[in-house]
CSV table of C-alpha atoms and ligand atoms in Angstrom, one decimal:
chain,number,residue,atom,x,y,z
V,24,VAL,CA,-43.7,-9.2,-247.6
V,25,LYS,CA,-47.5,-9.6,-247.7
V,26,ALA,CA,-48.8,-12.5,-245.6
V,27,SER,CA,-52.2,-14.2,-244.9
V,28,VAL,CA,-53.3,-16.7,-242.3
V,29,ILE,CA,-55.8,-19.3,-243.5
V,30,GLY,CA,-57.6,-20.9,-240.6
V,31,ALA,CA,-56.9,-17.9,-238.4
V,32,GLY,CA,-59.9,-18.6,-236.0
V,33,GLY,CA,-58.1,-21.6,-234.5
V,34,TYR,CA,-55.3,-21.8,-231.9
V,35,VAL,CA,-52.4,-22.2,-234.4
V,36,GLY,CA,-53.9,-19.5,-236.6
V,37,GLY,CA,-54.1,-17.1,-233.6
V,38,GLU,CA,-50.5,-17.7,-232.9
V,39,LEU,CA,-49.6,-17.2,-236.5
V,40,MET,CA,-51.4,-13.8,-236.4
V,41,ARG,CA,-49.6,-12.8,-233.2
V,42,LEU,CA,-46.2,-13.7,-234.7
V,43,VAL,CA,-46.8,-12.2,-238.1
V,44,LEU,CA,-48.2,-8.9,-236.6
V,45,ALA,CA,-44.9,-8.5,-234.5
V,46,HIS,CA,-42.6,-9.5,-237.4
V,47,PRO,CA,-40.7,-6.5,-238.8
V,48,GLY,CA,-40.6,-8.0,-242.3
V,49,LEU,CA,-44.2,-9.2,-242.7
V,50,ASP,CA,-47.4,-7.4,-243.3
V,51,LEU,CA,-50.6,-9.3,-242.3
V,52,VAL,CA,-53.2,-8.5,-245.0
V,53,GLN,CA,-55.7,-11.2,-244.5
V,54,ALA,CA,-56.9,-13.7,-241.8
V,55,THR,CA,-59.6,-16.1,-242.7
V,56,SER,CA,-62.3,-17.7,-240.6
V,57,ARG,CA,-65.7,-18.9,-241.8
V,58,ARG,CA,-67.4,-18.8,-238.4
V,59,HIS,CA,-65.9,-15.4,-237.4
V,60,ARG,CA,-65.9,-13.5,-240.7
V,61,GLY,CA,-66.5,-9.8,-240.1
V,62,THR,CA,-65.4,-10.1,-236.4
V,63,ALA,CA,-62.4,-8.1,-235.2
V,64,ALA,CA,-59.3,-10.2,-234.4
V,65,GLY,CA,-59.5,-9.4,-230.7
V,66,GLY,CA,-63.1,-10.8,-230.5
V,67,VAL,CA,-61.6,-14.3,-231.0
V,68,HIS,CA,-58.0,-13.9,-229.8
V,69,PRO,CA,-58.2,-11.4,-227.0
V,70,ASN,CA,-54.4,-10.9,-226.9
V,71,LEU,CA,-54.8,-9.3,-230.4
V,72,HIS,CA,-57.2,-6.5,-229.4
V,73,HIS,CA,-54.6,-4.0,-230.8
V,74,ALA,CA,-54.7,-5.6,-234.3
V,75,GLY,CA,-56.9,-3.5,-236.7
V,76,LEU,CA,-57.9,-6.5,-238.7
V,77,ARG,CA,-61.2,-8.4,-239.3
V,78,PHE,CA,-61.6,-12.0,-240.2
V,79,THR,CA,-62.6,-12.7,-243.8
V,80,ASP,CA,-64.2,-15.6,-245.7
V,81,PRO,CA,-61.7,-18.1,-247.1
V,82,ALA,CA,-63.8,-18.2,-250.3
V,83,ARG,CA,-62.1,-15.0,-251.3
V,84,LEU,CA,-58.3,-14.9,-250.9
V,85,GLU,CA,-56.1,-11.9,-251.4
V,86,PRO,CA,-52.9,-12.4,-253.5
V,87,VAL,CA,-50.0,-12.5,-251.1
V,88,ASP,CA,-46.3,-13.4,-251.0
V,89,VAL,CA,-46.9,-16.0,-248.3
V,90,ALA,CA,-49.9,-17.9,-247.0
V,91,PHE,CA,-49.7,-19.7,-243.7
V,92,VAL,CA,-52.3,-22.6,-243.7
V,93,ALA,CA,-53.5,-23.8,-240.3
V,94,LEU,CA,-56.5,-26.0,-241.3
V,95,PRO,CA,-57.5,-29.4,-239.9
V,96,PRO,CA,-56.2,-32.5,-241.7
V,97,GLY,CA,-57.7,-33.0,-245.2
V,98,PRO,CA,-59.0,-29.5,-246.1
V,99,PRO,CA,-61.2,-29.3,-249.2
V,100,PRO,CA,-59.2,-29.5,-252.4
V,101,GLU,CA,-60.8,-26.4,-253.9
V,102,LEU,CA,-59.6,-24.3,-250.9
V,103,ARG,CA,-56.1,-25.7,-251.3
V,104,GLU,CA,-56.1,-24.8,-255.0
V,105,ARG,CA,-57.2,-21.3,-254.2
V,106,VAL,CA,-54.3,-21.0,-251.7
V,107,ASP,CA,-51.9,-22.3,-254.3
V,108,ARG,CA,-53.1,-19.7,-256.8
V,109,ALA,CA,-53.1,-16.8,-254.3
V,110,ALA,CA,-49.7,-17.3,-252.7
V,111,ARG,CA,-46.1,-17.4,-254.0
V,112,ILE,CA,-45.0,-19.2,-250.8
V,113,VAL,CA,-47.2,-21.6,-248.8
V,114,VAL,CA,-46.3,-22.7,-245.3
V,115,ASP,CA,-48.6,-25.6,-244.2
V,116,LEU,CA,-49.1,-26.4,-240.5
V,117,GLY,CA,-51.2,-29.6,-240.9
V,118,PRO,CA,-50.2,-33.2,-241.5
V,119,ASP,CA,-51.1,-33.4,-245.2
V,120,PHE,CA,-47.8,-32.4,-246.7
V,121,ARG,CA,-45.2,-33.7,-244.2
V,122,ASP,CA,-44.0,-36.5,-246.4
V,123,PRO,CA,-41.2,-35.1,-248.6
V,124,ALA,CA,-42.8,-37.1,-251.5
V,125,THR,CA,-45.4,-34.3,-251.7
V,126,GLY,CA,-42.6,-31.9,-252.8
V,127,TYR,CA,-42.8,-29.8,-249.7
V,128,ALA,CA,-39.6,-28.8,-247.9
V,129,THR,CA,-39.6,-29.9,-244.2
V,130,GLY,CA,-40.0,-26.9,-241.9
V,131,LEU,CA,-37.4,-27.8,-239.3
V,132,PRO,CA,-34.4,-25.5,-240.1
V,133,GLU,CA,-32.2,-27.3,-237.6
V,134,LEU,CA,-32.2,-30.4,-239.9
V,135,TYR,CA,-33.3,-29.1,-243.3
V,136,ARG,CA,-31.9,-25.5,-243.5
V,137,GLU,CA,-30.4,-26.0,-247.0
V,138,SER,CA,-33.6,-27.3,-248.6
V,139,LEU,CA,-35.6,-24.4,-247.0
V,140,ARG,CA,-33.5,-21.8,-248.7
V,141,ARG,CA,-35.7,-20.3,-251.5
V,142,ALA,CA,-38.4,-23.0,-250.9
V,143,SER,CA,-41.9,-22.1,-252.0
V,144,ARG,CA,-43.8,-25.0,-250.4
V,145,ILE,CA,-43.0,-25.7,-246.7
V,146,SER,CA,-44.6,-28.2,-244.3
V,147,VAL,CA,-44.0,-27.9,-240.6
V,148,PRO,CA,-43.6,-31.2,-238.7
V,149,GLY,CA,-45.9,-32.2,-235.8
V,150,CYS,CA,-45.2,-30.7,-232.4
V,151,MET,CA,-44.3,-33.9,-230.6
V,152,ALA,CA,-42.3,-35.1,-233.6
V,153,THR,CA,-40.4,-31.8,-233.5
V,154,ALA,CA,-39.5,-32.2,-229.8
V,155,ALA,CA,-38.6,-35.9,-230.1
V,156,THR,CA,-36.6,-35.5,-233.3
V,157,LEU,CA,-34.5,-32.6,-231.9
V,158,ALA,CA,-33.7,-34.8,-228.9
V,159,VAL,CA,-33.0,-38.0,-230.9
V,160,HIS,CA,-31.3,-36.9,-234.1
V,161,PRO,CA,-27.9,-35.9,-232.6
V,162,LEU,CA,-27.7,-39.2,-230.7
V,163,ALA,CA,-28.6,-41.3,-233.8
V,164,ALA,CA,-26.3,-39.3,-236.1
V,165,ALA,CA,-23.4,-39.8,-233.7
V,166,GLY,CA,-24.1,-43.6,-233.6
V,167,LEU,CA,-24.5,-43.6,-229.9
V,168,VAL,CA,-28.0,-45.3,-229.6
V,169,GLU,CA,-29.8,-48.3,-230.9
V,170,PRO,CA,-32.1,-47.4,-233.8
V,171,ASP,CA,-35.2,-48.6,-231.9
V,172,LEU,CA,-36.3,-46.4,-229.0
V,173,VAL,CA,-39.2,-45.3,-226.8
V,174,VAL,CA,-40.7,-41.8,-226.6
V,175,ASP,CA,-43.0,-40.9,-223.7
V,176,ALA,CA,-44.8,-37.7,-224.9
V,177,ARG,CA,-47.0,-35.4,-222.8
V,178,THR,CA,-49.2,-32.7,-224.3
V,179,GLY,CA,-51.3,-29.8,-223.2
V,180,SER,CA,-54.9,-29.3,-224.2
V,181,SER,CA,-54.3,-26.6,-226.9
V,182,GLY,CA,-52.7,-29.4,-229.0
V,183,ALA,CA,-56.3,-30.6,-229.7
V,184,GLY,CA,-57.3,-27.3,-231.3
V,185,ALA,CA,-60.1,-24.8,-230.5
V,186,GLU,CA,-63.0,-27.1,-231.4
V,187,PRO,CA,-64.7,-28.3,-228.2
V,188,THR,CA,-64.8,-32.1,-227.6
V,189,ALA,CA,-66.1,-34.4,-224.9
V,190,ALA,CA,-62.5,-35.5,-224.0
V,191,GLY,CA,-61.4,-31.8,-223.8
V,192,HIS,CA,-64.3,-30.7,-221.5
V,193,HIS,CA,-62.7,-29.2,-218.4
V,194,PRO,CA,-64.2,-31.6,-215.8
V,195,GLU,CA,-62.8,-34.5,-218.0
V,196,ARG,CA,-59.5,-32.9,-218.9
V,197,GLY,CA,-58.6,-30.4,-216.2
V,198,HIS,CA,-56.8,-32.8,-213.9
V,199,ALA,CA,-56.4,-35.7,-216.2
V,200,LEU,CA,-53.3,-37.9,-217.0
V,201,ARG,CA,-55.1,-39.6,-219.9
V,202,VAL,CA,-53.0,-41.9,-222.0
V,203,TYR,CA,-54.8,-41.2,-225.2
V,204,LYS,CA,-52.5,-42.8,-227.7
V,205,PRO,CA,-50.5,-45.6,-226.1
V,206,ALA,CA,-49.2,-46.8,-229.5
V,207,GLY,CA,-49.3,-46.0,-233.2
V,208,HIS,CA,-49.4,-42.2,-233.1
V,209,ARG,CA,-48.8,-40.7,-236.6
V,210,HIS,CA,-45.8,-38.7,-235.3
V,211,GLU,CA,-43.9,-42.0,-234.9
V,212,ARG,CA,-43.5,-42.1,-238.7
V,213,GLU,CA,-42.3,-38.5,-238.8
V,214,ILE,CA,-39.7,-39.2,-236.2
V,215,ALA,CA,-38.6,-42.3,-238.0
V,216,ARG,CA,-38.3,-40.4,-241.3
V,217,MET,CA,-36.3,-37.5,-239.8
V,218,CYS,CA,-34.1,-39.5,-237.5
V,219,GLY,CA,-33.7,-42.9,-239.3
V,220,VAL,CA,-34.8,-44.8,-236.2
V,221,ARG,CA,-37.9,-46.7,-235.1
V,222,ALA,CA,-39.7,-44.6,-232.4
V,223,ARG,CA,-42.3,-46.3,-230.2
V,224,MET,CA,-44.4,-43.4,-228.8
V,225,THR,CA,-47.0,-43.1,-226.0
V,226,VAL,CA,-48.9,-39.9,-225.7
V,227,THR,CA,-50.5,-38.6,-222.5
V,228,ALA,CA,-52.8,-35.6,-222.1
V,229,VAL,CA,-51.6,-33.6,-219.1
V,230,PRO,CA,-53.1,-30.6,-217.3
V,231,LEU,CA,-51.4,-27.9,-219.2
V,232,VAL,CA,-52.9,-25.6,-221.8
V,233,ARG,CA,-49.6,-25.1,-223.8
V,234,GLY,CA,-46.7,-27.4,-223.8
V,235,VAL,CA,-45.1,-30.6,-225.1
V,236,GLN,CA,-42.5,-32.7,-223.3
V,237,THR,CA,-41.0,-35.8,-224.8
V,238,VAL,CA,-38.9,-38.2,-222.7
V,239,VAL,CA,-36.9,-40.5,-224.9
V,240,HIS,CA,-35.5,-43.7,-223.6
V,241,ALA,CA,-32.7,-44.9,-225.9
V,242,ARG,CA,-30.4,-47.9,-225.3
V,243,THR,CA,-26.8,-47.2,-226.2
V,244,VAL,CA,-24.7,-49.3,-228.6
V,245,ARG,CA,-21.9,-49.3,-226.1
V,246,PRO,CA,-21.5,-47.8,-222.6
V,247,VAL,CA,-21.5,-44.0,-223.0
V,248,THR,CA,-20.6,-41.1,-220.7
V,249,ARG,CA,-22.3,-37.8,-220.1
V,250,SER,CA,-19.5,-36.2,-222.1
V,251,ASP,CA,-20.2,-38.4,-225.1
V,252,VAL,CA,-23.8,-37.3,-225.1
V,253,MET,CA,-23.0,-33.6,-224.5
V,254,ASP,CA,-20.4,-33.7,-227.3
V,255,ALA,CA,-23.0,-35.1,-229.7
V,256,TYR,CA,-25.5,-32.3,-228.8
V,257,ARG,CA,-23.0,-29.5,-228.9
V,258,ALA,CA,-21.7,-30.6,-232.2
V,259,ALA,CA,-25.2,-30.8,-233.7
V,260,TYR,CA,-26.5,-27.6,-232.3
V,261,ALA,CA,-23.6,-25.1,-232.1
V,262,GLY,CA,-24.9,-21.8,-233.2
V,263,GLU,CA,-28.6,-22.9,-233.3
V,264,PRO,CA,-30.7,-19.9,-232.3
V,265,PHE,CA,-33.5,-21.7,-230.7
V,266,ILE,CA,-32.0,-24.8,-229.1
V,267,ARG,CA,-30.8,-24.6,-225.4
V,268,LEU,CA,-29.1,-27.5,-223.6
V,269,VAL,CA,-30.5,-27.6,-220.1
V,270,THR,CA,-28.6,-30.2,-218.0
V,271,ARG,CA,-28.2,-28.9,-214.4
V,272,ARG,CA,-26.9,-31.2,-211.7
V,273,SER,CA,-28.8,-29.5,-208.9
V,274,GLY,CA,-31.7,-27.1,-208.2
V,275,VAL,CA,-35.3,-27.4,-209.0
V,276,HIS,CA,-35.2,-27.0,-212.7
V,277,ARG,CA,-32.7,-29.6,-213.8
V,278,LEU,CA,-34.4,-30.8,-217.0
V,279,PRO,CA,-36.6,-29.1,-219.6
V,280,ASP,CA,-40.1,-28.1,-218.5
V,281,PRO,CA,-42.5,-26.7,-221.1
V,282,GLN,CA,-44.1,-24.2,-218.6
V,283,PHE,CA,-41.2,-21.8,-219.0
V,284,LEU,CA,-41.3,-22.0,-222.8
V,285,SER,CA,-44.8,-20.7,-223.3
V,286,GLY,CA,-45.1,-18.1,-226.1
V,287,GLY,CA,-41.4,-18.5,-227.2
V,288,ASN,CA,-39.8,-20.4,-230.0
V,289,PHE,CA,-37.1,-22.2,-227.9
V,290,VAL,CA,-36.7,-25.9,-227.5
V,291,ASP,CA,-35.0,-27.0,-224.3
V,292,ILE,CA,-33.1,-30.3,-224.4
V,293,GLY,CA,-31.6,-32.1,-221.4
V,294,PHE,CA,-30.5,-35.6,-220.6
V,295,ALA,CA,-29.3,-38.2,-218.1
V,296,VAL,CA,-27.2,-41.3,-218.6
V,297,ASP,CA,-27.6,-44.5,-216.5
V,298,ASP,CA,-24.8,-45.4,-214.2
V,299,ASP,CA,-23.7,-48.3,-216.5
V,300,GLY,CA,-23.8,-46.0,-219.6
V,301,ARG,CA,-26.4,-48.3,-221.2
V,302,ARG,CA,-29.3,-45.9,-221.5
V,303,VAL,CA,-29.7,-42.2,-222.4
V,304,VAL,CA,-32.8,-40.5,-221.1
V,305,ALA,CA,-33.2,-37.4,-223.3
V,306,VAL,CA,-35.9,-34.8,-222.5
V,307,ALA,CA,-37.1,-32.1,-224.8
V,308,ALA,CA,-39.7,-29.4,-224.2
V,309,LEU,CA,-41.4,-26.7,-226.3
V,310,ASP,CA,-44.5,-24.7,-226.8
V,311,ASN,CA,-46.7,-26.8,-229.2
V,312,LEU,CA,-48.3,-23.6,-230.7
V,313,VAL,CA,-45.0,-21.8,-231.2
V,314,LYS,CA,-41.9,-24.0,-232.0
V,315,GLY,CA,-44.3,-26.9,-232.5
V,316,ALA,CA,-46.4,-24.9,-235.1
V,317,ALA,CA,-46.5,-21.1,-235.7
V,318,GLY,CA,-43.0,-20.3,-234.6
V,319,GLY,CA,-41.5,-23.2,-236.5
V,320,ALA,CA,-43.4,-21.9,-239.6
V,321,VAL,CA,-42.1,-18.3,-239.2
V,322,GLN,CA,-38.5,-19.6,-238.5
V,323,SER,CA,-38.8,-21.7,-241.7
V,324,LEU,CA,-40.1,-18.8,-243.7
V,325,ASN,CA,-37.2,-16.6,-242.4
V,326,ALA,CA,-34.8,-19.3,-243.7
V,327,ALA,CA,-36.6,-19.4,-247.1
V,328,LEU,CA,-36.5,-15.6,-247.4
V,329,GLY,CA,-32.9,-15.4,-246.4
V,330,LEU,CA,-33.7,-13.4,-243.2
V,331,PRO,CA,-32.0,-14.1,-239.8
V,332,GLU,CA,-34.0,-17.0,-238.4
V,333,ARG,CA,-34.5,-15.1,-235.1
V,334,THR,CA,-36.4,-12.3,-236.8
V,335,GLY,CA,-39.7,-11.8,-235.0
V,336,LEU,CA,-39.1,-14.7,-232.7
V,337,GLU,CA,-37.1,-13.3,-229.8
V,338,PHE,CA,-39.6,-13.7,-227.0
V,339,PRO,CA,-38.0,-15.9,-224.3
V,340,GLY,CA,-40.9,-17.2,-222.3
V,341,LEU,CA,-42.0,-16.4,-218.7
V,342,HIS,CA,-40.9,-17.3,-215.2
V,343,PRO,CA,-42.9,-17.9,-213.1
V,344,ALA,CA,-45.3,-19.1,-215.8
C,11,NAP,N1,-52.8,-27.2,-231.9
C,11,NAP,C1,-51.5,-27.6,-232.0
C,11,NAP,O1,-50.8,-27.6,-231.0
C,11,NAP,C2,-50.9,-28.0,-233.3
C,11,NAP,C3,-49.6,-28.1,-233.4
C,11,NAP,C4,-49.0,-28.4,-234.6
C,11,NAP,C5,-49.8,-28.6,-235.7
C,11,NAP,N2,-51.1,-28.5,-235.6
C,11,NAP,C6,-52.0,-28.6,-236.8
C,11,NAP,O2,-52.3,-27.3,-237.3
C,11,NAP,C7,-53.7,-27.4,-237.9
C,11,NAP,C8,-54.6,-26.4,-237.1
C,11,NAP,O3,-54.7,-26.8,-235.8
C,11,NAP,P1,-55.4,-26.0,-234.7
C,11,NAP,O4,-55.1,-26.6,-233.4
C,11,NAP,O5,-55.2,-24.5,-234.8
C,11,NAP,O6,-57.0,-26.3,-235.1
C,11,NAP,P2,-58.3,-25.4,-234.8
C,11,NAP,O7,-58.1,-24.7,-233.5
C,11,NAP,O8,-59.4,-26.4,-234.8
C,11,NAP,O9,-58.4,-24.4,-236.0
C,11,NAP,C9,-58.7,-24.8,-237.3
C,11,NAP,C10,-59.1,-23.6,-238.1
C,11,NAP,O10,-59.4,-24.0,-239.5
C,11,NAP,C11,-60.7,-23.5,-239.9
C,11,NAP,N3,-61.3,-24.5,-240.8
C,11,NAP,C12,-61.7,-25.8,-240.4
C,11,NAP,N4,-62.2,-26.4,-241.5
C,11,NAP,C13,-62.1,-25.5,-242.6
C,11,NAP,C14,-62.5,-25.6,-243.9
C,11,NAP,N5,-63.1,-26.7,-244.4
C,11,NAP,N6,-62.3,-24.5,-244.7
C,11,NAP,C15,-61.8,-23.4,-244.2
C,11,NAP,N7,-61.4,-23.2,-242.9
C,11,NAP,C16,-61.6,-24.3,-242.1
C,11,NAP,C17,-61.5,-23.5,-238.5
C,11,NAP,O11,-62.7,-22.9,-238.6
C,11,NAP,P3,-63.3,-21.4,-239.0
C,11,NAP,O12,-63.0,-21.2,-240.4
C,11,NAP,O13,-64.7,-21.5,-238.7
C,11,NAP,O14,-62.6,-20.4,-238.1
C,11,NAP,C18,-60.4,-22.9,-237.6
C,11,NAP,O15,-60.2,-21.5,-237.8
C,11,NAP,C19,-54.1,-28.8,-237.8
C,11,NAP,O16,-53.9,-29.5,-239.0
C,11,NAP,C20,-53.2,-29.4,-236.6
C,11,NAP,O17,-53.0,-30.8,-236.8
C,11,NAP,C21,-51.7,-28.1,-234.5
């Protein structure tokens, strides 16, 4: 299956290249970057020094079976048209096609596997929306929690992309706990659409490069026990290749921490229940560039192509990170 990456000079594009190059069923034939055209992949993404590929201009696109599109929001319409003409399947990583009214299937196989089978247009949800949704959906579907909840989201600096900004400058960002979006983040709408609940989200920039952690505070409709919550997660995620339930009662690593997920496609989910059973605190962690973007895209493509969803995505993360 011939694949291209459009926007390959960015952080998501670099991760797409890494995953596509290692995927046994995909052949990377083109990676575009305007700024870096003519440069070898390793000159921009040094983990890809082994890849014998140079960036090309997005003005000339090769015909491919699948194009992964990792562009900033609102790319020029003529480029989108060129992508649509060049590729049989398009997997979009930006926010422009996340509303199902666009006709794109939602690239979250855990919830939308059936609509992904044989899909030719796929849009991957936002990284924080993915983490929060995977933590919330089983609780909402089981009718355990009120449909109005709070999401405290933390994100690493790679979430803002490769383009330098004042807020991302190391002296400003390196040790920051900057609450950059206390209310109204666009991922609130994505969570609401996917889970059928109102999600009030606060986003904080934390001193990580990779990683998203969402801490959900959900009031329960009746007093619940740990077993009620565990049963809901187990029922929802039995057999899911990339969801791990992490709920240890002792030790250092009792709840999900994104540092151990770097580079992998896993989502770790854990939880605690208040003594009176009136609140569930659900924690999810993932790598924003993998399960929150490039890995979610490849997993969705695997589902669309009828391949095992794990194909090319087995890397488990590192410890110590
Ligand atoms: N970073 C994350 O954690 C994350 C997670 C989930 C989703 N996303 C979404 O994924 C998309 C890419 O994010 P990113 O973090 O990888 O951004 P990025 O690092 O800024 O990369 C964007 C890439 O697109 C290219 N580009 C920009 N404008 C273009 C245009 N008009 N025509 C052609 N190419 C253009 C860039 O420049 P060159 O062509 O000069 O190389 C670059 O290669 C965004 O929509 C973002 O919201 C990001």
